[in-house]
Amino acid sequence: MKRLTPLLTLLSGAVTAAVLFTMSAQASPPGTQPAAGGGAPAAAPAPPADVAADADAEVDPDAATPGEEPTDPDADARRPAGTSPPTDPDASSAGTEVASVERNWIGELENGATIAITVKDGKAEAYVCDGRSMELWLSGTVRDGKIELTGKDAKLTGVIRGDRASGEMIVGVRRWKFTARPDDTSADEAVVKSGSGTAPAIYRVTDETRKAGYDGGWIMRPDGTQIGIVTWNGKPIPAPPLDPAFNSTVVNGVTLVAEPVVPGAR
């Protein structure tokens, strides 16, 4: 019996060690459990090949981000010399600009009289009338948009900006402000043009008629109507409309012939 005692002690220790080892293995995480036979812990499984390839791929710093349109670095090099990049079509200036001041400008004074200004080659002629008794003829220049005209005891000054002419007319001690807009009524090629590509806006009786003692002027409004005054025996009276076919009218049985007023022609 004494011979079996050491053997039983050895077996008891072995069983105790086996139990402790089993309990330790069950308490450890799955990835760190020792392999059978007491070897080194098993390594974690490697990721799939395609996942590894994506992780190792280089990120292109020039690549466009989602939602962003790619830019062309060579666009400026391919643009023809002397041209500018396209601009925003909505970034346009307000207002309507007139290409040239050399045309007819028709409007009104504060007192209700009609004014017409014809500009050509920097020179200008103007006619003002109320269709009853008031009328004035003025002439002068329009340079850099600045209007400077003079007449009998009268002066007219103003400026042209964009599609609007404005200023003031002074007659003696009286003064009135005025505004006018461009008249782009197209001209018949057979008609003498008083402005750049526009039909005449101001008519006056011919020199022969004035030598006979009659005078008269007309303004051709953009709506097709006319307004004017005829001076008959020194007295102003409303002018009958001109016949557009002959540029003439009849007053008290006398035929009055008119012609377009052209700046610098007189």
mmCIF file of N, CA and C in Angstrom, residues 109 115 117 126 128 138-142 145-151 154-160 165-171 175-180:
data_model
loop_
_atom_site.group_PDB
_atom_site.id
_atom_site.type_symbol
_atom_site.label_atom_id
_atom_site.label_comp_id
_atom_site.label_asym_id
_atom_site.label_seq_id
_atom_site.Cartn_x
_atom_site.Cartn_y
_atom_site.Cartn_z
ATOM 1 N N LEU A 109 -41.700 119.164 -72.234
ATOM 2 C CA LEU A 109 -41.284 120.095 -71.188
ATOM 3 C C LEU A 109 -42.295 120.041 -70.050
ATOM 4 N N ILE A 115 -40.950 118.620 -77.347
ATOM 5 C CA ILE A 115 -39.601 118.952 -77.776
ATOM 6 C C ILE A 115 -39.045 117.817 -78.625
ATOM 7 N N ILE A 117 -35.289 116.829 -80.570
ATOM 8 C CA ILE A 117 -33.878 117.146 -80.781
ATOM 9 C C ILE A 117 -33.318 116.150 -81.784
ATOM 10 N N ALA A 126 -33.069 121.642 -82.543
ATOM 11 C CA ALA A 126 -34.212 121.334 -81.696
ATOM 12 C C ALA A 126 -35.372 122.253 -82.033
ATOM 13 N N VAL A 128 -39.236 123.269 -80.338
ATOM 14 C CA VAL A 128 -40.154 123.180 -79.205
ATOM 15 C C VAL A 128 -41.439 123.900 -79.571
ATOM 16 N N LEU A 138 -33.851 126.002 -81.851
ATOM 17 C CA LEU A 138 -32.536 126.072 -81.210
ATOM 18 C C LEU A 138 -31.534 125.218 -81.985
ATOM 19 N N SER A 139 -30.295 125.569 -81.910
ATOM 20 C CA SER A 139 -29.235 124.795 -82.570
ATOM 21 C C SER A 139 -27.984 124.830 -81.698
ATOM 22 N N GLY A 140 -27.117 123.850 -81.890
ATOM 23 C CA GLY A 140 -25.890 123.787 -81.103
ATOM 24 C C GLY A 140 -25.194 122.463 -81.287
ATOM 25 N N THR A 141 -24.668 121.919 -80.196
ATOM 26 C CA THR A 141 -23.870 120.697 -80.272
ATOM 27 C C THR A 141 -24.272 119.707 -79.189
ATOM 28 N N VAL A 142 -23.908 118.454 -79.440
ATOM 29 C CA VAL A 142 -24.015 117.390 -78.438
ATOM 30 C C VAL A 142 -22.687 116.652 -78.465
ATOM 31 N N GLY A 145 -22.284 113.348 -74.836
ATOM 32 C CA GLY A 145 -23.577 113.283 -74.166
ATOM 33 C C GLY A 145 -24.046 114.577 -73.556
ATOM 34 N N LYS A 146 -23.310 115.659 -73.751
ATOM 35 C CA LYS A 146 -23.683 116.954 -73.177
ATOM 36 C C LYS A 146 -24.361 117.814 -74.233
ATOM 37 N N ILE A 147 -25.569 118.263 -73.943
ATOM 38 C CA ILE A 147 -26.373 119.060 -74.882
ATOM 39 C C ILE A 147 -26.187 120.542 -74.574
ATOM 40 N N GLU A 148 -25.847 121.314 -75.600
ATOM 41 C CA GLU A 148 -25.733 122.772 -75.455
ATOM 42 C C GLU A 148 -26.314 123.422 -76.704
ATOM 43 N N LEU A 149 -27.512 123.989 -76.559
ATOM 44 C CA LEU A 149 -28.208 124.608 -77.683
ATOM 45 C C LEU A 149 -28.639 126.025 -77.304
ATOM 46 N N THR A 150 -28.712 126.875 -78.308
ATOM 47 C CA THR A 150 -29.172 128.247 -78.094
ATOM 48 C C THR A 150 -30.161 128.632 -79.181
ATOM 49 N N GLY A 151 -31.033 129.585 -78.848
ATOM 50 C CA GLY A 151 -32.003 130.114 -79.793
ATOM 51 C C GLY A 151 -32.277 131.567 -79.472
ATOM 52 N N ALA A 154 -33.153 132.254 -75.874
ATOM 53 C CA ALA A 154 -33.379 130.962 -75.231
ATOM 54 C C ALA A 154 -32.080 130.147 -75.166
ATOM 55 N N LYS A 155 -32.026 129.276 -74.189
ATOM 56 C CA LYS A 155 -30.881 128.388 -74.022
ATOM 57 C C LYS A 155 -31.376 127.046 -73.509
ATOM 58 N N LEU A 156 -30.827 125.979 -74.074
ATOM 59 C CA LEU A 156 -31.203 124.628 -73.661
ATOM 60 C C LEU A 156 -29.933 123.849 -73.338
ATOM 61 N N THR A 157 -29.883 123.287 -72.159
ATOM 62 C CA THR A 157 -28.746 122.460 -71.746
ATOM 63 C C THR A 157 -29.264 121.153 -71.173
ATOM 64 N N GLY A 158 -28.450 120.123 -71.272
ATOM 65 C CA GLY A 158 -28.856 118.829 -70.735
ATOM 66 C C GLY A 158 -27.813 117.768 -70.988
ATOM 67 N N VAL A 159 -28.168 116.541 -70.666
ATOM 68 C CA VAL A 159 -27.269 115.409 -70.860
ATOM 69 C C VAL A 159 -28.066 114.229 -71.412
ATOM 70 N N ILE A 160 -27.345 113.357 -72.090
ATOM 71 C CA ILE A 160 -27.932 112.111 -72.581
ATOM 72 C C ILE A 160 -27.234 110.973 -71.866
ATOM 73 N N ALA A 165 -32.736 111.482 -72.379
ATOM 74 C CA ALA A 165 -32.146 112.820 -72.446
ATOM 75 C C ALA A 165 -32.936 113.707 -71.501
ATOM 76 N N SER A 166 -32.241 114.525 -70.738
ATOM 77 C CA SER A 166 -32.930 115.398 -69.787
ATOM 78 C C SER A 166 -32.127 116.679 -69.606
ATOM 79 N N GLY A 167 -32.818 117.709 -69.176
ATOM 80 C CA GLY A 167 -32.144 118.983 -68.972
ATOM 81 C C GLY A 167 -33.124 120.094 -68.692
ATOM 82 N N GLU A 168 -32.752 121.300 -69.117
ATOM 83 C CA GLU A 168 -33.559 122.477 -68.818
ATOM 84 C C GLU A 168 -33.484 123.474 -69.972
ATOM 85 N N MET A 169 -34.597 124.104 -70.252
ATOM 86 C CA MET A 169 -34.648 125.163 -71.247
ATOM 87 C C MET A 169 -35.002 126.465 -70.535
ATOM 88 N N ILE A 170 -34.245 127.510 -70.842
ATOM 89 C CA ILE A 170 -34.459 128.817 -70.227
ATOM 90 C C ILE A 170 -34.838 129.812 -71.319
ATOM 91 N N VAL A 171 -35.939 130.501 -71.117
ATOM 92 C CA VAL A 171 -36.391 131.547 -72.039
ATOM 93 C C VAL A 171 -36.627 132.803 -71.212
ATOM 94 N N ARG A 175 -38.056 129.127 -66.991
ATOM 95 C CA ARG A 175 -37.287 127.914 -67.236
ATOM 96 C C ARG A 175 -38.165 126.683 -67.003
ATOM 97 N N TRP A 176 -37.922 125.685 -67.833
ATOM 98 C CA TRP A 176 -38.668 124.436 -67.728
ATOM 99 C C TRP A 176 -37.712 123.252 -67.894
ATOM 100 N N LYS A 177 -37.938 122.231 -67.119
ATOM 101 C CA LYS A 177 -37.173 120.996 -67.290
ATOM 102 C C LYS A 177 -37.822 120.150 -68.383
ATOM 103 N N PHE A 178 -37.014 119.293 -68.990
ATOM 104 C CA PHE A 178 -37.543 118.423 -70.051
ATOM 105 C C PHE A 178 -36.918 117.040 -69.944
ATOM 106 N N THR A 179 -37.613 116.084 -70.515
ATOM 107 C CA THR A 179 -37.084 114.724 -70.690
ATOM 108 C C THR A 179 -37.467 114.259 -72.086
ATOM 109 N N ALA A 180 -36.633 113.421 -72.681
ATOM 110 C CA ALA A 180 -36.900 112.924 -74.029
ATOM 111 C C ALA A 180 -36.360 111.512 -74.160
#
